[in-house]
Coordinates of C-alpha atoms in Angstrom, one line a residue:
X678 CA -12.7 15.5 10.9
X679 CA -15.8 14.4 8.6
X680 CA -14.6 16.5 5.5
X681 CA -10.7 15.4 6.0
X682 CA -12.0 11.5 4.9
X683 CA -14.0 12.3 2.0
X684 CA -11.6 14.2 1.0
X685 CA -8.7 11.5 1.7
X686 CA -11.6 9.0 -0.6
X687 CA -12.1 10.9 -3.3
X688 CA -7.7 11.5 -4.3
X689 CA -7.4 7.5 -3.6
X690 CA -9.7 7.2 -5.6
X691 CA -8.7 9.8 -8.7
X692 CA -5.3 7.9 -7.9
X693 CA -6.5 4.5 -8.2
X694 CA -8.2 5.4 -11.5
X695 CA -5.3 7.4 -13.1
X696 CA -3.4 3.7 -12.2
X697 CA -5.7 1.9 -13.5
X698 CA -6.8 4.4 -17.1
X699 CA -3.2 3.3 -18.2
X700 CA -4.7 0.6 -20.8
X701 CA -8.0 2.6 -21.5
X702 CA -5.9 5.5 -22.2
X703 CA -3.6 4.1 -24.1
X704 CA -6.5 2.9 -26.8
X705 CA -7.7 6.1 -26.0
X706 CA -4.7 7.6 -27.9
X707 CA -4.1 5.3 -30.3
X708 CA -1.0 4.2 -29.5
X709 CA -2.3 0.7 -29.1
X710 CA -2.1 0.8 -32.9
X711 CA 1.7 0.7 -33.4
X712 CA 2.8 -0.7 -29.4
X713 CA 1.7 -4.1 -27.5
X714 CA 1.5 -5.8 -24.6
X715 CA 4.5 -8.2 -25.0
X716 CA 4.9 -8.5 -29.1
X717 CA 7.3 -5.9 -31.5
X718 CA 4.7 -4.7 -34.0
X719 CA 5.5 -1.0 -35.9
X720 CA 7.2 -0.4 -32.5
X721 CA 8.3 -2.3 -29.4
X722 CA 6.5 -4.1 -26.9
X723 CA 5.2 -2.4 -23.5
X724 CA 7.7 -4.4 -21.8
X725 CA 11.0 -4.7 -23.8
X726 CA 10.6 -1.1 -23.5
X727 CA 10.1 -1.6 -19.3
X728 CA 12.9 -4.3 -19.3
X729 CA 15.1 -1.3 -21.2
X730 CA 14.3 1.1 -18.8
X731 CA 14.4 -0.8 -15.7
X732 CA 17.7 1.0 -14.1
X733 CA 17.5 4.2 -16.0
X734 CA 16.4 6.7 -13.0
X735 CA 15.9 9.5 -15.7
X736 CA 14.4 7.1 -17.5
X737 CA 10.6 9.0 -17.0
X738 CA 11.0 12.1 -18.4
X739 CA 13.3 11.3 -21.2
X740 CA 10.4 9.6 -22.4
X741 CA 7.4 11.5 -21.2
X742 CA 9.2 13.7 -23.7
X743 CA 9.5 11.0 -26.5
X744 CA 6.2 10.5 -26.4
X745 CA 5.3 14.3 -27.1
X746 CA 7.3 15.0 -29.0
X747 CA 8.5 11.5 -31.3
X748 CA 11.6 10.2 -32.5
X749 CA 13.7 7.9 -34.3
X750 CA 17.2 5.7 -33.8
X751 CA 16.1 4.4 -30.0
X752 CA 14.8 1.3 -32.2
X753 CA 15.9 1.2 -35.1
X754 CA 14.8 3.3 -38.1
X755 CA 11.3 3.5 -38.3
X756 CA 10.2 7.2 -36.8
X757 CA 7.9 7.6 -33.8
X758 CA 5.7 10.6 -34.9
X759 CA 5.1 13.3 -32.0
X760 CA 1.9 12.2 -29.9
X761 CA 0.9 16.4 -29.6
X762 CA -2.2 14.0 -28.9
X763 CA -1.5 14.0 -25.5
X764 CA -1.0 16.3 -22.2
X765 CA 2.2 16.1 -20.6
X766 CA 0.2 14.6 -17.9
X767 CA -0.9 11.5 -20.3
X768 CA 2.3 11.1 -21.0
X769 CA 3.6 11.1 -17.9
X770 CA 0.4 8.9 -16.6
X771 CA 1.3 6.5 -19.9
X772 CA 5.5 6.2 -18.9
X773 CA 5.1 4.9 -15.5
X774 CA 1.9 2.4 -17.0
X775 CA 5.2 1.3 -19.8
X776 CA 7.9 1.2 -17.3
X777 CA 5.7 -1.0 -14.6
X778 CA 5.0 -3.8 -17.3
X779 CA 8.7 -5.6 -16.5

């Protein structure tokens, strides 16, 4: 019983740290050099991204790939360079956080 409780608490802490780590992860991976929470910089704001993809259930998967591979054309002609310094798990965490910024 005690081990089950410890495992549950540990899992809860890990999940909450991951959810809370997104702004810090965005800063540590230098996403903030091109993106801002509410205003366009070089790239779109996190809020604009969340609003655009709010009703698109396939957005998270596509954006995970876009973050890692980069791209151009979805938000104008300024390219987003590949973010090869991100793991797929980090990209997923960032995308989930970005999509929650409505």
